[in-house]
Amino acid sequence: VFDDKRGGLVEYEYAEDVTVDGVSSQRYITSRDTYGNNTALKRDGFYQKGPYGVWNISKIWGAKMFVSAARFYNADLYYTSMVDIEAAIPEEDETTWDIEPRTGCTVGASVNRMTSILFDAEQMSSISIGVPVLTAYMPVYTVRSQISSPYAILHRLKLLIRFTDALPVVMLGVIVCGVFLLIIGVLLREEHKRSHRSEIELLKIRYPSHCEQPPLRVSLWVNGLQTPHSETDPLLSEDP
């Protein structure tokens, strides 16, 4: 999934099959690799060089800012040990995407992320505030978004899925009907041939002498001109 927070693609892993508003979907969730680090994954500079669990977005914002799951969910204990923060709850702090697998449409999502600022003790040592400053990733704000597709899109998606499911059955029905009509056509043609042969045999029995005669040659005079000879079947001649 393209993520504007880090300006690139983010990988999610398959979790389970779910049904969202009547649409069968697949749920994808973040994993430890989603907020992994360069040391383990050899990725670009947006991943923090150190314990896994945060994205380094300092290049984008020009300040030492980092993005992680809400309440440092799935992050290394290195980050939660620096600040007093509630324990993460997977059902509340997990980021999920519900994808319809055949169309690739997103039917729902739950995005839970937290942005933190790094307070570096060495860089802040020159500032005298009367108390010692410790290095810590201080949470600034948390974003929790519930995303769902509009009803119109879900309705059209359901129709598309039903049509896709019914298409093989419809195509099979068309093929069966085509074969059935072809068989009927062949049978009707054979029946026509048999009936035609039966009529000829009947005529031969009824008019045996006519069947032995050669075809008649007939000429007509039209306006004083003789037409070319034409042959007629003796079975069709009225002259015995």
PDB file of C-alpha atoms in Angstrom:
ATOM      1  CA  VAL A   1       0.000   0.000   0.000  1.00  0.00           C
ATOM      2  CA  PHE A   2       1.352   3.446  -0.869  1.00  0.00           C
ATOM      3  CA  ASP A   3       1.783   5.513   2.258  1.00  0.00           C
ATOM      4  CA  ASP A   4       2.181   9.281   2.049  1.00  0.00           C
ATOM      5  CA  LYS A   5       3.760   9.417   5.503  1.00  0.00           C
ATOM      6  CA  ARG A   6       6.881   7.720   4.272  1.00  0.00           C
ATOM      7  CA  GLY A   7       6.475   8.439   0.541  1.00  0.00           C
ATOM      8  CA  GLY A   8       6.588   4.827  -0.566  1.00  0.00           C
ATOM      9  CA  LEU A   9       5.046   1.380  -0.421  1.00  0.00           C
ATOM     10  CA  VAL A  10       4.304  -0.342   2.860  1.00  0.00           C
ATOM     11  CA  GLU A  11       3.935  -4.093   3.159  1.00  0.00           C
ATOM     12  CA  TYR A  12       1.127  -5.706   5.148  1.00  0.00           C
ATOM     13  CA  GLU A  13       0.602  -9.383   5.902  1.00  0.00           C
ATOM     14  CA  TYR A  14      -2.551 -11.465   5.500  1.00  0.00           C
ATOM     15  CA  ALA A  15      -4.435 -12.111   8.741  1.00  0.00           C
ATOM     16  CA  GLU A  16      -7.860 -13.633   8.059  1.00  0.00           C
ATOM     17  CA  ASP A  17     -10.982 -13.694   5.902  1.00  0.00           C
ATOM     18  CA  VAL A  18     -13.691 -11.272   7.002  1.00  0.00           C
ATOM     19  CA  THR A  19     -17.074 -10.050   5.781  1.00  0.00           C
ATOM     20  CA  VAL A  20     -17.542  -6.291   5.587  1.00  0.00           C
ATOM     21  CA  ASP A  21     -21.094  -5.080   4.884  1.00  0.00           C
ATOM     22  CA  GLY A  22     -21.873  -8.323   3.079  1.00  0.00           C
ATOM     23  CA  VAL A  23     -18.675  -8.332   0.994  1.00  0.00           C
ATOM     24  CA  SER A  24     -16.233 -11.200   1.528  1.00  0.00           C
ATOM     25  CA  SER A  25     -12.785  -9.682   2.022  1.00  0.00           C
ATOM     26  CA  GLN A  26      -9.297 -10.434   3.222  1.00  0.00           C
ATOM     27  CA  ARG A  27      -7.865  -8.559   6.208  1.00  0.00           C
ATOM     28  CA  TYR A  28      -4.235  -7.429   6.145  1.00  0.00           C
ATOM     29  CA  ILE A  29      -2.430  -6.137   9.211  1.00  0.00           C
ATOM     30  CA  THR A  30       0.891  -4.576  10.100  1.00  0.00           C
ATOM     31  CA  SER A  31       3.682  -6.830  11.224  1.00  0.00           C
ATOM     32  CA  ARG A  32       7.024  -6.325  12.889  1.00  0.00           C
ATOM     33  CA  ASP A  33       8.526  -5.853   9.427  1.00  0.00           C
ATOM     34  CA  THR A  34       6.109  -3.016   8.597  1.00  0.00           C
ATOM     35  CA  TYR A  35       7.916  -0.727  11.021  1.00  0.00           C
ATOM     36  CA  GLY A  36      11.175  -2.628  10.692  1.00  0.00           C
ATOM     37  CA  ASN A  37      14.637  -1.137  10.612  1.00  0.00           C
ATOM     38  CA  ASN A  38      17.522  -0.868   8.182  1.00  0.00           C
ATOM     39  CA  THR A  39      19.689  -3.191  10.229  1.00  0.00           C
ATOM     40  CA  ALA A  40      17.369  -6.151   9.713  1.00  0.00           C
ATOM     41  CA  LEU A  41      15.662  -5.346   6.418  1.00  0.00           C
ATOM     42  CA  LYS A  42      18.277  -3.272   4.527  1.00  0.00           C
ATOM     43  CA  ARG A  43      15.671  -0.712   3.521  1.00  0.00           C
ATOM     44  CA  ASP A  44      15.789   2.974   2.682  1.00  0.00           C
ATOM     45  CA  GLY A  45      16.424   5.869   5.006  1.00  0.00           C
ATOM     46  CA  PHE A  46      12.818   6.133   6.155  1.00  0.00           C
ATOM     47  CA  TYR A  47      13.432   3.188   8.455  1.00  0.00           C
ATOM     48  CA  GLN A  48      15.160   3.876  11.706  1.00  0.00           C
ATOM     49  CA  LYS A  49      18.696   2.549  12.110  1.00  0.00           C
ATOM     50  CA  GLY A  50      18.294   0.841  15.430  1.00  0.00           C
ATOM     51  CA  PRO A  51      15.572  -1.053  17.252  1.00  0.00           C
ATOM     52  CA  TYR A  52      12.584  -1.871  15.066  1.00  0.00           C
ATOM     53  CA  GLY A  53       9.243  -0.177  15.526  1.00  0.00           C
ATOM     54  CA  VAL A  54       9.370   3.333  13.987  1.00  0.00           C
ATOM     55  CA  TRP A  55       9.740   5.106  10.643  1.00  0.00           C
ATOM     56  CA  ASN A  56      12.246   7.898  10.405  1.00  0.00           C
ATOM     57  CA  ILE A  57      10.444  10.727   8.540  1.00  0.00           C
ATOM     58  CA  SER A  58      12.947  13.424   9.511  1.00  0.00           C
ATOM     59  CA  LYS A  59      13.875  13.943   5.849  1.00  0.00           C
ATOM     60  CA  ILE A  60      10.308  14.917   5.037  1.00  0.00           C
ATOM     61  CA  TRP A  61       9.580  17.234   7.966  1.00  0.00           C
ATOM     62  CA  GLY A  62      13.032  18.618   8.597  1.00  0.00           C
ATOM     63  CA  ALA A  63      12.847  17.623  12.264  1.00  0.00           C
ATOM     64  CA  LYS A  64      13.561  14.470  14.175  1.00  0.00           C
ATOM     65  CA  MET A  65      10.107  12.971  13.776  1.00  0.00           C
ATOM     66  CA  PHE A  66       9.177   9.317  13.759  1.00  0.00           C
ATOM     67  CA  VAL A  67       5.991   7.390  12.944  1.00  0.00           C
ATOM     68  CA  SER A  68       5.001   4.179  14.676  1.00  0.00           C
ATOM     69  CA  ALA A  69       1.918   2.196  15.516  1.00  0.00           C
ATOM     70  CA  ALA A  70      -0.239   3.714  18.236  1.00  0.00           C
ATOM     71  CA  ARG A  71       1.307   3.334  21.695  1.00  0.00           C
ATOM     72  CA  PHE A  72       4.373   1.754  20.057  1.00  0.00           C
ATOM     73  CA  TYR A  73       2.416  -1.397  19.295  1.00  0.00           C
ATOM     74  CA  ASN A  74       4.706  -4.180  18.004  1.00  0.00           C
ATOM     75  CA  ALA A  75       7.733  -1.950  18.622  1.00  0.00           C
ATOM     76  CA  ASP A  76      10.834  -2.825  20.540  1.00  0.00           C
ATOM     77  CA  LEU A  77      10.717  -2.252  24.298  1.00  0.00           C
ATOM     78  CA  TYR A  78      13.501   0.271  23.752  1.00  0.00           C
ATOM     79  CA  TYR A  79      10.872   2.909  22.887  1.00  0.00           C
ATOM     80  CA  THR A  80       8.281   2.149  25.563  1.00  0.00           C
ATOM     81  CA  SER A  81      10.940   2.166  28.280  1.00  0.00           C
ATOM     82  CA  MET A  82      11.703   5.822  27.591  1.00  0.00           C
ATOM     83  CA  VAL A  83       8.233   7.247  28.234  1.00  0.00           C
ATOM     84  CA  ASP A  84       5.318   6.600  30.538  1.00  0.00           C
ATOM     85  CA  ILE A  85       2.733   5.234  28.100  1.00  0.00           C
ATOM     86  CA  GLU A  86      -0.165   2.827  28.362  1.00  0.00           C
ATOM     87  CA  ALA A  87       0.330  -0.707  27.145  1.00  0.00           C
ATOM     88  CA  ALA A  88      -0.714  -1.277  23.580  1.00  0.00           C
ATOM     89  CA  ILE A  89      -3.995  -3.055  22.855  1.00  0.00           C
ATOM     90  CA  PRO A  90      -3.926  -4.977  19.539  1.00  0.00           C
ATOM     91  CA  GLU A  91      -7.648  -4.493  18.831  1.00  0.00           C
ATOM     92  CA  GLU A  92      -7.284  -0.709  19.231  1.00  0.00           C
ATOM     93  CA  ASP A  93      -3.748  -0.002  18.032  1.00  0.00           C
ATOM     94  CA  GLU A  94      -3.459  -2.329  15.028  1.00  0.00           C
ATOM     95  CA  THR A  95      -3.689  -0.913  11.493  1.00  0.00           C
ATOM     96  CA  THR A  96      -5.830  -3.109   9.238  1.00  0.00           C
ATOM     97  CA  TRP A  97      -6.924  -3.085   5.600  1.00  0.00           C
ATOM     98  CA  ASP A  98      -9.911  -5.061   4.310  1.00  0.00           C
ATOM     99  CA  ILE A  99      -9.447  -5.879   0.622  1.00  0.00           C
ATOM    100  CA  GLU A 100     -11.886  -7.587  -1.746  1.00  0.00           C
ATOM    101  CA  PRO A 101      -9.483 -10.091  -3.379  1.00  0.00           C
ATOM    102  CA  ARG A 102     -10.997 -10.393  -6.875  1.00  0.00           C
ATOM    103  CA  THR A 103     -11.280  -6.670  -7.581  1.00  0.00           C
ATOM    104  CA  GLY A 104      -8.596  -5.337  -5.232  1.00  0.00           C
ATOM    105  CA  CYS A 105     -11.015  -2.730  -3.847  1.00  0.00           C
ATOM    106  CA  THR A 106     -10.580  -1.490  -0.297  1.00  0.00           C
ATOM    107  CA  VAL A 107     -13.877  -1.958   1.544  1.00  0.00           C
ATOM    108  CA  GLY A 108     -12.655  -0.847   4.959  1.00  0.00           C
ATOM    109  CA  ALA A 109      -9.616   0.139   6.981  1.00  0.00           C
ATOM    110  CA  SER A 110      -8.574   1.062  10.488  1.00  0.00           C
ATOM    111  CA  VAL A 111      -5.473   3.254  10.663  1.00  0.00           C
ATOM    112  CA  ASN A 112      -3.871   3.804  14.079  1.00  0.00           C
ATOM    113  CA  ARG A 113      -0.538   5.626  14.106  1.00  0.00           C
ATOM    114  CA  MET A 114       1.465   7.792  16.400  1.00  0.00           C
ATOM    115  CA  THR A 115       4.002  10.498  15.645  1.00  0.00           C
ATOM    116  CA  SER A 116       6.871  11.091  18.041  1.00  0.00           C
ATOM    117  CA  ILE A 117       9.708  13.579  18.351  1.00  0.00           C
ATOM    118  CA  LEU A 118      13.184  12.521  19.386  1.00  0.00           C
ATOM    119  CA  PHE A 119      14.672  14.424  22.308  1.00  0.00           C
ATOM    120  CA  ASP A 120      18.399  13.791  22.097  1.00  0.00           C
ATOM    121  CA  ALA A 121      20.200  14.279  25.424  1.00  0.00           C
ATOM    122  CA  GLU A 122      23.525  15.155  23.753  1.00  0.00           C
ATOM    123  CA  GLN A 123      22.055  17.860  21.527  1.00  0.00           C
ATOM    124  CA  MET A 124      19.998  19.347  24.350  1.00  0.00           C
ATOM    125  CA  SER A 125      22.809  19.299  26.925  1.00  0.00           C
ATOM    126  CA  SER A 126      23.613  22.920  26.151  1.00  0.00           C
ATOM    127  CA  ILE A 127      20.136  23.984  27.239  1.00  0.00           C
ATOM    128  CA  SER A 128      19.974  24.541  30.977  1.00  0.00           C
ATOM    129  CA  ILE A 129      16.540  23.734  32.339  1.00  0.00           C
ATOM    130  CA  GLY A 130      17.589  22.718  35.837  1.00  0.00           C
ATOM    131  CA  VAL A 131      16.930  18.998  35.368  1.00  0.00           C
ATOM    132  CA  PRO A 132      18.800  16.366  33.394  1.00  0.00           C
ATOM    133  CA  VAL A 133      17.474  15.635  29.894  1.00  0.00           C
ATOM    134  CA  LEU A 134      17.224  12.021  28.823  1.00  0.00           C
ATOM    135  CA  THR A 135      17.060  10.677  25.266  1.00  0.00           C
ATOM    136  CA  ALA A 136      13.480   9.758  24.537  1.00  0.00           C
ATOM    137  CA  TYR A 137      10.952   9.387  21.706  1.00  0.00           C
ATOM    138  CA  MET A 138       8.174  11.639  22.940  1.00  0.00           C
ATOM    139  CA  PRO A 139       4.693  10.964  21.414  1.00  0.00           C
ATOM    140  CA  VAL A 140       3.194  14.147  19.973  1.00  0.00           C
ATOM    141  CA  TYR A 141      -0.126  13.045  18.522  1.00  0.00           C
ATOM    142  CA  THR A 142      -1.985   9.877  17.569  1.00  0.00           C
ATOM    143  CA  VAL A 143      -4.152   9.441  14.485  1.00  0.00           C
ATOM    144  CA  ARG A 144      -7.042   6.973  14.600  1.00  0.00           C
ATOM    145  CA  SER A 145      -9.108   6.699  11.421  1.00  0.00           C
ATOM    146  CA  GLN A 146     -11.921   4.340  10.542  1.00  0.00           C
ATOM    147  CA  ILE A 147     -12.432   4.148   6.766  1.00  0.00           C
ATOM    148  CA  SER A 148     -15.339   2.497   4.968  1.00  0.00           C
ATOM    149  CA  SER A 149     -16.431   2.506   1.346  1.00  0.00           C
ATOM    150  CA  PRO A 150     -19.632   4.400   0.430  1.00  0.00           C
ATOM    151  CA  TYR A 151     -22.820   2.376   0.131  1.00  0.00           C
ATOM    152  CA  ALA A 152     -23.075   3.004  -3.615  1.00  0.00           C
ATOM    153  CA  ILE A 153     -19.626   1.531  -4.233  1.00  0.00           C
ATOM    154  CA  LEU A 154     -20.323  -1.478  -2.011  1.00  0.00           C
ATOM    155  CA  HIS A 155     -23.636  -2.079  -3.793  1.00  0.00           C
ATOM    156  CA  ARG A 156     -21.974  -2.017  -7.217  1.00  0.00           C
ATOM    157  CA  LEU A 157     -19.188  -4.215  -5.901  1.00  0.00           C
ATOM    158  CA  LYS A 158     -21.722  -6.786  -4.716  1.00  0.00           C
ATOM    159  CA  LEU A 159     -23.402  -6.772  -8.143  1.00  0.00           C
ATOM    160  CA  LEU A 160     -20.036  -7.190  -9.860  1.00  0.00           C
ATOM    161  CA  ILE A 161     -19.129 -10.128  -7.615  1.00  0.00           C
ATOM    162  CA  ARG A 162     -22.499 -11.798  -8.203  1.00  0.00           C
ATOM    163  CA  PHE A 163     -22.139 -11.328 -11.959  1.00  0.00           C
ATOM    164  CA  THR A 164     -18.625 -12.779 -11.818  1.00  0.00           C
ATOM    165  CA  ASP A 165     -19.885 -15.765  -9.842  1.00  0.00           C
ATOM    166  CA  ALA A 166     -22.805 -16.330 -12.220  1.00  0.00           C
ATOM    167  CA  LEU A 167     -20.819 -15.862 -15.436  1.00  0.00           C
ATOM    168  CA  PRO A 168     -19.401 -19.448 -15.561  1.00  0.00           C
ATOM    169  CA  VAL A 169     -22.908 -20.861 -15.050  1.00  0.00           C
ATOM    170  CA  VAL A 170     -24.324 -18.634 -17.789  1.00  0.00           C
ATOM    171  CA  MET A 171     -21.528 -19.589 -20.201  1.00  0.00           C
ATOM    172  CA  LEU A 172     -22.095 -23.283 -19.445  1.00  0.00           C
ATOM    173  CA  GLY A 173     -25.817 -22.835 -20.102  1.00  0.00           C
ATOM    174  CA  VAL A 174     -25.093 -21.143 -23.451  1.00  0.00           C
ATOM    175  CA  ILE A 175     -22.751 -23.975 -24.469  1.00  0.00           C
ATOM    176  CA  VAL A 176     -25.294 -26.649 -23.470  1.00  0.00           C
ATOM    177  CA  CYS A 177     -28.077 -24.867 -25.375  1.00  0.00           C
ATOM    178  CA  GLY A 178     -25.833 -24.536 -28.423  1.00  0.00           C
ATOM    179  CA  VAL A 179     -24.989 -28.258 -28.406  1.00  0.00           C
ATOM    180  CA  PHE A 180     -28.658 -29.134 -27.884  1.00  0.00           C
ATOM    181  CA  LEU A 181     -29.745 -26.991 -30.852  1.00  0.00           C
ATOM    182  CA  LEU A 182     -26.987 -28.504 -33.004  1.00  0.00           C
ATOM    183  CA  ILE A 183     -28.164 -32.015 -32.194  1.00  0.00           C
ATOM    184  CA  ILE A 184     -31.771 -31.061 -33.005  1.00  0.00           C
ATOM    185  CA  GLY A 185     -30.641 -29.572 -36.330  1.00  0.00           C
ATOM    186  CA  VAL A 186     -28.744 -32.741 -37.267  1.00  0.00           C
ATOM    187  CA  LEU A 187     -31.724 -34.932 -36.330  1.00  0.00           C
ATOM    188  CA  LEU A 188     -34.146 -32.768 -38.349  1.00  0.00           C
ATOM    189  CA  ARG A 189     -31.840 -32.929 -41.378  1.00  0.00           C
ATOM    190  CA  GLU A 190     -31.579 -36.716 -41.169  1.00  0.00           C
ATOM    191  CA  GLU A 191     -35.342 -36.966 -40.776  1.00  0.00           C
ATOM    192  CA  HIS A 192     -35.826 -34.786 -43.851  1.00  0.00           C
ATOM    193  CA  LYS A 193     -33.463 -37.020 -45.866  1.00  0.00           C
ATOM    194  CA  ARG A 194     -35.294 -40.153 -44.748  1.00  0.00           C
ATOM    195  CA  SER A 195     -38.690 -38.705 -45.634  1.00  0.00           C
ATOM    196  CA  HIS A 196     -37.402 -37.605 -49.045  1.00  0.00           C
ATOM    197  CA  ARG A 197     -36.035 -41.100 -49.773  1.00  0.00           C
ATOM    198  CA  SER A 198     -39.329 -42.614 -48.636  1.00  0.00           C
ATOM    199  CA  GLU A 199     -41.266 -40.404 -51.070  1.00  0.00           C
ATOM    200  CA  ILE A 200     -38.993 -41.447 -53.945  1.00  0.00           C
ATOM    201  CA  GLU A 201     -39.388 -45.127 -53.089  1.00  0.00           C
ATOM    202  CA  LEU A 202     -43.135 -44.689 -52.906  1.00  0.00           C
ATOM    203  CA  LEU A 203     -43.216 -43.022 -56.331  1.00  0.00           C
ATOM    204  CA  LYS A 204     -41.101 -45.783 -57.802  1.00  0.00           C
ATOM    205  CA  ILE A 205     -43.534 -48.363 -56.485  1.00  0.00           C
ATOM    206  CA  ARG A 206     -46.527 -46.376 -57.699  1.00  0.00           C
ATOM    207  CA  TYR A 207     -45.152 -45.471 -61.142  1.00  0.00           C
ATOM    208  CA  PRO A 208     -42.575 -48.117 -62.023  1.00  0.00           C
ATOM    209  CA  SER A 209     -42.787 -47.512 -65.790  1.00  0.00           C
ATOM    210  CA  HIS A 210     -42.184 -43.800 -65.396  1.00  0.00           C
ATOM    211  CA  CYS A 211     -39.086 -44.394 -63.335  1.00  0.00           C
ATOM    212  CA  GLU A 212     -37.506 -46.475 -66.134  1.00  0.00           C
ATOM    213  CA  GLN A 213     -38.070 -43.815 -68.829  1.00  0.00           C
ATOM    214  CA  PRO A 214     -35.273 -41.341 -69.615  1.00  0.00           C
ATOM    215  CA  PRO A 215     -35.917 -37.678 -68.850  1.00  0.00           C
ATOM    216  CA  LEU A 216     -38.131 -35.890 -71.365  1.00  0.00           C
ATOM    217  CA  ARG A 217     -36.712 -33.128 -73.523  1.00  0.00           C
ATOM    218  CA  VAL A 218     -39.103 -30.206 -73.714  1.00  0.00           C
ATOM    219  CA  SER A 219     -38.918 -27.180 -75.981  1.00  0.00           C
ATOM    220  CA  LEU A 220     -41.163 -24.155 -75.933  1.00  0.00           C
ATOM    221  CA  TRP A 221     -41.891 -21.582 -78.639  1.00  0.00           C
ATOM    222  CA  VAL A 222     -42.043 -18.051 -77.363  1.00  0.00           C
ATOM    223  CA  ASN A 223     -42.768 -15.228 -79.858  1.00  0.00           C
ATOM    224  CA  GLY A 224     -41.701 -17.423 -82.715  1.00  0.00           C
ATOM    225  CA  LEU A 225     -38.393 -18.421 -81.059  1.00  0.00           C
ATOM    226  CA  GLN A 226     -37.590 -21.874 -79.750  1.00  0.00           C
ATOM    227  CA  THR A 227     -36.257 -22.055 -76.201  1.00  0.00           C
ATOM    228  CA  PRO A 228     -33.356 -24.375 -75.328  1.00  0.00           C
ATOM    229  CA  HIS A 229     -34.245 -27.966 -74.515  1.00  0.00           C
ATOM    230  CA  SER A 230     -34.909 -28.732 -70.856  1.00  0.00           C
ATOM    231  CA  GLU A 231     -35.208 -32.074 -69.167  1.00  0.00           C
ATOM    232  CA  THR A 232     -38.017 -33.095 -66.858  1.00  0.00           C
ATOM    233  CA  ASP A 233     -38.348 -36.033 -64.505  1.00  0.00           C
ATOM    234  CA  PRO A 234     -40.739 -38.602 -65.947  1.00  0.00           C
ATOM    235  CA  LEU A 235     -42.218 -39.002 -62.469  1.00  0.00           C
ATOM    236  CA  LEU A 236     -43.423 -35.413 -62.737  1.00  0.00           C
ATOM    237  CA  SER A 237     -44.824 -35.814 -66.249  1.00  0.00           C
ATOM    238  CA  GLU A 238     -48.566 -36.048 -66.601  1.00  0.00           C
ATOM    239  CA  ASP A 239     -48.253 -37.922 -69.905  1.00  0.00           C
ATOM    240  CA  PRO A 240     -48.069 -41.703 -69.285  1.00  0.00           C
TER     241      PRO A 240
END
